[in-house]
Coordinates of C-alpha atoms in Angstrom, one line a residue:
X134 CA -50.4 -3.7 -0.2
X135 CA -47.3 -3.7 -2.4
X136 CA -44.2 -1.7 -1.5
X137 CA -42.4 0.8 -3.8
X138 CA -38.8 0.4 -4.8
X139 CA -37.4 3.9 -4.5
X140 CA -35.2 4.3 -7.5
X141 CA -34.3 7.9 -6.6
X142 CA -33.0 6.9 -3.2
X143 CA -31.0 4.0 -4.6
X144 CA -29.5 6.3 -7.3
X145 CA -28.6 9.0 -4.8
X146 CA -26.6 6.4 -2.8
X147 CA -24.7 5.2 -5.9
X148 CA -24.0 8.8 -7.0
X149 CA -22.7 9.7 -3.5
X150 CA -20.3 6.7 -3.6
X151 CA -19.1 7.7 -7.1
X152 CA -18.6 11.3 -6.1
X153 CA -16.7 10.4 -3.0
X154 CA -14.4 8.1 -5.0
X155 CA -13.7 10.8 -7.7
X156 CA -13.0 13.5 -5.1
X157 CA -11.0 11.3 -2.7
X158 CA -8.8 9.8 -5.4
X159 CA -8.5 13.0 -7.5
X160 CA -9.8 11.2 -10.6
X161 CA -10.2 13.2 -13.8
X162 CA -12.7 11.2 -15.8
X163 CA -14.7 12.3 -18.8
X164 CA -17.9 11.0 -20.6
X165 CA -18.8 12.0 -24.2
X166 CA -22.4 11.8 -25.3
X167 CA -23.5 11.8 -28.9
X168 CA -26.9 13.2 -29.7
X169 CA -28.1 13.0 -33.3
X170 CA -31.2 15.0 -34.3
X171 CA -33.6 17.0 -32.1
X172 CA -35.9 14.4 -30.5
X173 CA -37.2 16.0 -27.3
X174 CA -37.0 12.9 -25.2
X175 CA -33.4 12.1 -26.3
X176 CA -32.5 15.7 -25.5
X177 CA -34.0 15.4 -22.0
X178 CA -32.2 12.1 -21.3
X179 CA -28.9 13.6 -22.3
X180 CA -29.5 16.7 -20.1
X181 CA -30.3 14.4 -17.1
X182 CA -27.1 12.5 -17.6
X183 CA -25.1 15.7 -17.9
X184 CA -26.6 17.0 -14.7
X185 CA -25.9 13.8 -12.8
X186 CA -22.3 13.7 -14.1
X187 CA -21.7 17.3 -13.0
X188 CA -23.0 16.6 -9.5
X189 CA -20.3 13.9 -9.0
X190 CA -17.4 15.8 -10.6
X191 CA -17.3 13.9 -13.9
X192 CA -16.7 15.8 -17.1
X193 CA -19.5 15.5 -19.6
X194 CA -19.3 16.7 -23.2
X195 CA -22.3 16.6 -25.5
X196 CA -21.7 16.3 -29.3
X197 CA -24.9 17.4 -31.0
X198 CA -25.2 16.4 -34.6
X199 CA -27.8 17.2 -37.3
X200 CA -30.7 14.9 -38.1
X201 CA -29.2 14.2 -41.6
X202 CA -25.8 13.1 -40.2
X203 CA -24.6 10.0 -42.1
X204 CA -23.4 6.8 -40.6
X205 CA -19.9 7.5 -41.9
X206 CA -19.8 11.0 -40.4
X207 CA -20.9 9.5 -37.0
X208 CA -18.2 6.8 -37.3
X209 CA -15.6 9.5 -37.9
X210 CA -16.6 11.3 -34.7
X211 CA -16.4 8.0 -32.8
X212 CA -12.9 7.3 -34.1
X213 CA -11.9 10.7 -32.8
X214 CA -13.4 10.1 -29.4
X215 CA -11.8 6.6 -29.3
X216 CA -8.4 8.2 -29.7
X217 CA -9.0 11.0 -27.2
X218 CA -7.3 10.1 -24.0
X219 CA -9.4 12.7 -22.1
X220 CA -12.6 10.7 -23.0
X221 CA -13.0 7.6 -20.9
X222 CA -16.6 6.7 -21.8
X223 CA -18.7 7.2 -24.9
X224 CA -22.5 6.9 -25.1
X225 CA -24.6 7.2 -28.2
X226 CA -28.1 8.3 -27.3
X227 CA -30.6 6.0 -28.8
X228 CA -32.7 5.7 -30.9
X229 CA -30.7 7.1 -33.8
X230 CA -32.4 8.3 -37.0
X231 CA -33.6 5.4 -39.1
X232 CA -31.1 6.0 -41.9
X233 CA -28.1 5.4 -39.6
X234 CA -26.8 1.9 -39.0
X235 CA -27.0 1.6 -35.3
X236 CA -25.2 -1.7 -35.1
X237 CA -22.2 -0.4 -37.0
X238 CA -22.1 2.7 -34.7
X239 CA -22.1 0.7 -31.5
X240 CA -19.6 -1.8 -32.8
X241 CA -17.2 1.1 -33.6
X242 CA -16.9 2.3 -30.0
X243 CA -13.6 1.2 -28.3
X244 CA -14.8 -1.7 -26.0
X245 CA -13.1 -0.1 -23.0
X246 CA -15.1 3.1 -23.6
X247 CA -18.5 1.5 -24.2
X248 CA -20.2 3.1 -21.3
X249 CA -23.6 1.4 -21.9
X250 CA -22.0 -2.0 -22.3
X251 CA -24.0 -2.5 -25.5
X252 CA -21.3 -4.5 -27.4
X253 CA -21.8 -8.3 -27.5
X254 CA -18.3 -8.9 -26.0
X255 CA -18.1 -5.8 -23.9
X256 CA -15.8 -6.1 -20.8
X257 CA -18.6 -4.2 -19.0
X258 CA -22.0 -5.5 -17.9
X259 CA -24.8 -3.7 -19.8
X260 CA -26.3 -0.9 -17.7
X261 CA -29.9 -2.1 -17.9
X262 CA -29.0 -5.6 -16.7
X263 CA -27.2 -3.9 -13.7
X264 CA -30.3 -1.8 -13.1
X265 CA -32.6 -4.8 -12.9
X266 CA -30.2 -6.6 -10.6
X267 CA -29.8 -3.6 -8.3
X268 CA -33.5 -2.9 -8.0
X269 CA -34.3 -6.6 -7.2
X270 CA -31.5 -6.9 -4.7
X271 CA -32.7 -3.7 -3.0
X272 CA -35.9 -5.5 -1.9
X273 CA -33.9 -8.0 0.1
X274 CA -36.2 -10.7 -1.2
X275 CA -34.5 -14.1 -1.8
X276 CA -34.1 -14.6 -5.6
X277 CA -32.9 -18.2 -5.7
X278 CA -35.3 -20.4 -7.6
X279 CA -37.6 -17.5 -8.6
X280 CA -39.1 -17.4 -12.0
X281 CA -38.8 -14.1 -14.0
X282 CA -40.6 -13.1 -17.2
X283 CA -38.9 -10.4 -19.4
X284 CA -41.6 -8.8 -21.5
X285 CA -40.4 -6.6 -24.4
X286 CA -41.2 -5.8 -28.0
X287 CA -37.8 -7.2 -29.1
X288 CA -37.0 -9.8 -26.4
X289 CA -34.3 -11.5 -28.4
X290 CA -32.3 -8.3 -28.2
X291 CA -33.4 -6.9 -24.8
X292 CA -33.6 -10.0 -22.7
X293 CA -30.3 -11.9 -22.9
X294 CA -28.1 -9.6 -20.8
X295 CA -30.8 -9.4 -18.1
X296 CA -31.3 -13.2 -18.1
X297 CA -27.6 -13.7 -17.8
X298 CA -27.1 -11.5 -14.8
X299 CA -30.3 -13.0 -13.1
X300 CA -29.0 -16.5 -13.7
X301 CA -26.1 -15.7 -11.4
X302 CA -28.7 -15.3 -8.6
X303 CA -30.4 -18.6 -9.4
X304 CA -33.4 -17.0 -11.2
X305 CA -35.0 -18.9 -14.0
X306 CA -35.9 -16.5 -16.9
X307 CA -38.3 -16.6 -19.8
X308 CA -38.8 -13.9 -22.4
X309 CA -41.8 -12.9 -24.5
X310 CA -43.5 -10.3 -26.6
X311 CA -46.7 -8.8 -25.1
X312 CA -49.0 -10.3 -27.8
X313 CA -47.6 -13.9 -27.6
X314 CA -50.3 -16.5 -27.1
X315 CA -48.8 -17.9 -23.9
X316 CA -48.0 -14.5 -22.2
X317 CA -51.0 -14.6 -19.9
X318 CA -50.1 -17.9 -18.5
X319 CA -46.4 -16.9 -18.2
X320 CA -47.3 -13.8 -16.3
X321 CA -49.4 -15.8 -13.8
X322 CA -46.5 -18.1 -13.2
X323 CA -43.8 -15.5 -12.8
X324 CA -42.5 -14.3 -9.4
X325 CA -40.7 -11.4 -11.2
X326 CA -42.0 -9.4 -14.2
X327 CA -39.6 -7.1 -16.0
X328 CA -41.6 -5.1 -18.6
X329 CA -40.5 -2.7 -21.3
X330 CA -43.2 -2.5 -24.0
X331 CA -44.3 1.2 -24.0
X332 CA -48.0 0.5 -23.4
X333 CA -49.3 2.7 -20.6
X334 CA -50.7 0.7 -17.6
X335 CA -50.9 -2.5 -19.8
X336 CA -50.1 -4.8 -16.9
X337 CA -53.0 -5.1 -14.5
X338 CA -53.6 -6.9 -11.2
X339 CA -55.6 -9.8 -12.8
X340 CA -52.6 -10.7 -15.0
X341 CA -50.0 -11.2 -12.2
X342 CA -49.0 -13.7 -9.6
X343 CA -49.7 -12.9 -5.9
X344 CA -46.6 -11.2 -4.4
X345 CA -44.9 -10.7 -7.7
X346 CA -42.1 -8.1 -8.0
X347 CA -42.7 -5.7 -10.9
X348 CA -39.8 -3.8 -12.6
X349 CA -41.4 -1.2 -14.9
X350 CA -39.0 0.0 -17.7
X351 CA -41.7 1.3 -20.0
X352 CA -42.1 5.0 -20.6
X353 CA -44.9 6.7 -22.4
X354 CA -45.6 10.4 -22.4
X355 CA -49.3 11.3 -22.4
X356 CA -49.9 15.1 -22.3
X357 CA -48.0 16.3 -19.2
X358 CA -47.8 12.8 -17.7
X359 CA -45.2 10.1 -17.9
X360 CA -46.7 6.7 -17.6
X361 CA -45.2 3.2 -17.2
X362 CA -46.4 -0.1 -18.4
X363 CA -47.6 -1.2 -15.0
X364 CA -51.0 -0.1 -13.7
X365 CA -50.5 1.3 -10.1
X366 CA -53.5 -0.8 -9.0
X367 CA -51.1 -3.8 -9.2
X368 CA -50.0 -2.7 -5.7
X369 CA -53.0 -4.7 -4.4
X370 CA -51.4 -7.9 -5.6
X371 CA -47.7 -7.3 -6.1
X372 CA -45.2 -7.3 -3.3
X373 CA -42.9 -4.7 -4.9
X374 CA -43.1 -2.3 -7.8
X375 CA -41.0 0.4 -9.4
X376 CA -42.7 3.7 -10.1
X377 CA -42.6 5.7 -13.4
X378 CA -41.0 8.2 -13.1
X379 CA -38.7 7.7 -10.2
X380 CA -37.9 4.0 -10.5
X381 CA -35.7 2.6 -13.2
X382 CA -34.7 6.0 -14.7
X383 CA -32.5 7.5 -11.9
X384 CA -30.8 4.1 -11.3
X385 CA -30.0 3.8 -15.0
X386 CA -28.3 7.2 -15.0
X387 CA -26.3 6.4 -11.8
X388 CA -25.1 3.0 -13.1
X389 CA -24.2 4.5 -16.4
X390 CA -21.8 6.8 -14.6
X391 CA -20.5 3.9 -12.5
X392 CA -19.7 2.1 -15.8
X393 CA -17.7 5.2 -16.9
X394 CA -15.5 4.9 -13.9
X395 CA -15.1 1.2 -14.8
X396 CA -14.1 2.3 -18.3
X397 CA -11.5 4.6 -16.7
X398 CA -10.1 1.8 -14.6
X399 CA -9.9 -0.5 -17.7
X400 CA -8.0 2.1 -19.6
X401 CA -5.6 2.7 -16.7
X402 CA -4.8 -1.0 -16.6
X403 CA -4.2 -1.1 -20.4
X404 CA -1.9 1.9 -20.2

């Protein structure tokens, strides 16, 4: 029977450490979130981040913009936040409306304030890569010489930061889309599966290797339920699995806040 990786417990430990650091060192640190439009899921994610920041003593300001905001208007706001010395981290809640140039927006953020670590040459490790690393290390399983498959709808964008951080632990990684011809064979050969495809319970026990570790990043809302990409029946075959909700999500928020403190430290060094 597979074991559950408790993301809520891991996130609480990270938040406690951050809160203690902020309190003990008297750090005044602020995060600015930009929310464009009225997508309910995006609004929920920003509220969760605001709540977590408040609990550890971090200032959190939400800048809510209309759905018809232009790229140039958004860039003007980012320029203002870049220049604001009371703002140490900036996050743009994705996805943005289709008419906005997301790449230009992300590239406009001061690299030392890029809380998500999205920029190609960011001095910070991307949050999602840290999340995957943290969850895997929490199992205390040896990672050296393991084989990982990163399954995503846009693996060329999503996979490289995760592959890079896993390579530091001796993990060999491959990336694929869910409909690739060789994906079934890849799954059967993978000790670790990191999946983010937004297809509820797509991954089933007959598709995975015995004792695989499953990191479920997928989120789909069906009625009142939030479902991941991994079918819970995989517990019969897998050694470890993250739940949805309660797995990746809380750790993502906690490590985002940790990155904001790293931004603060970078800016102190520069000044």
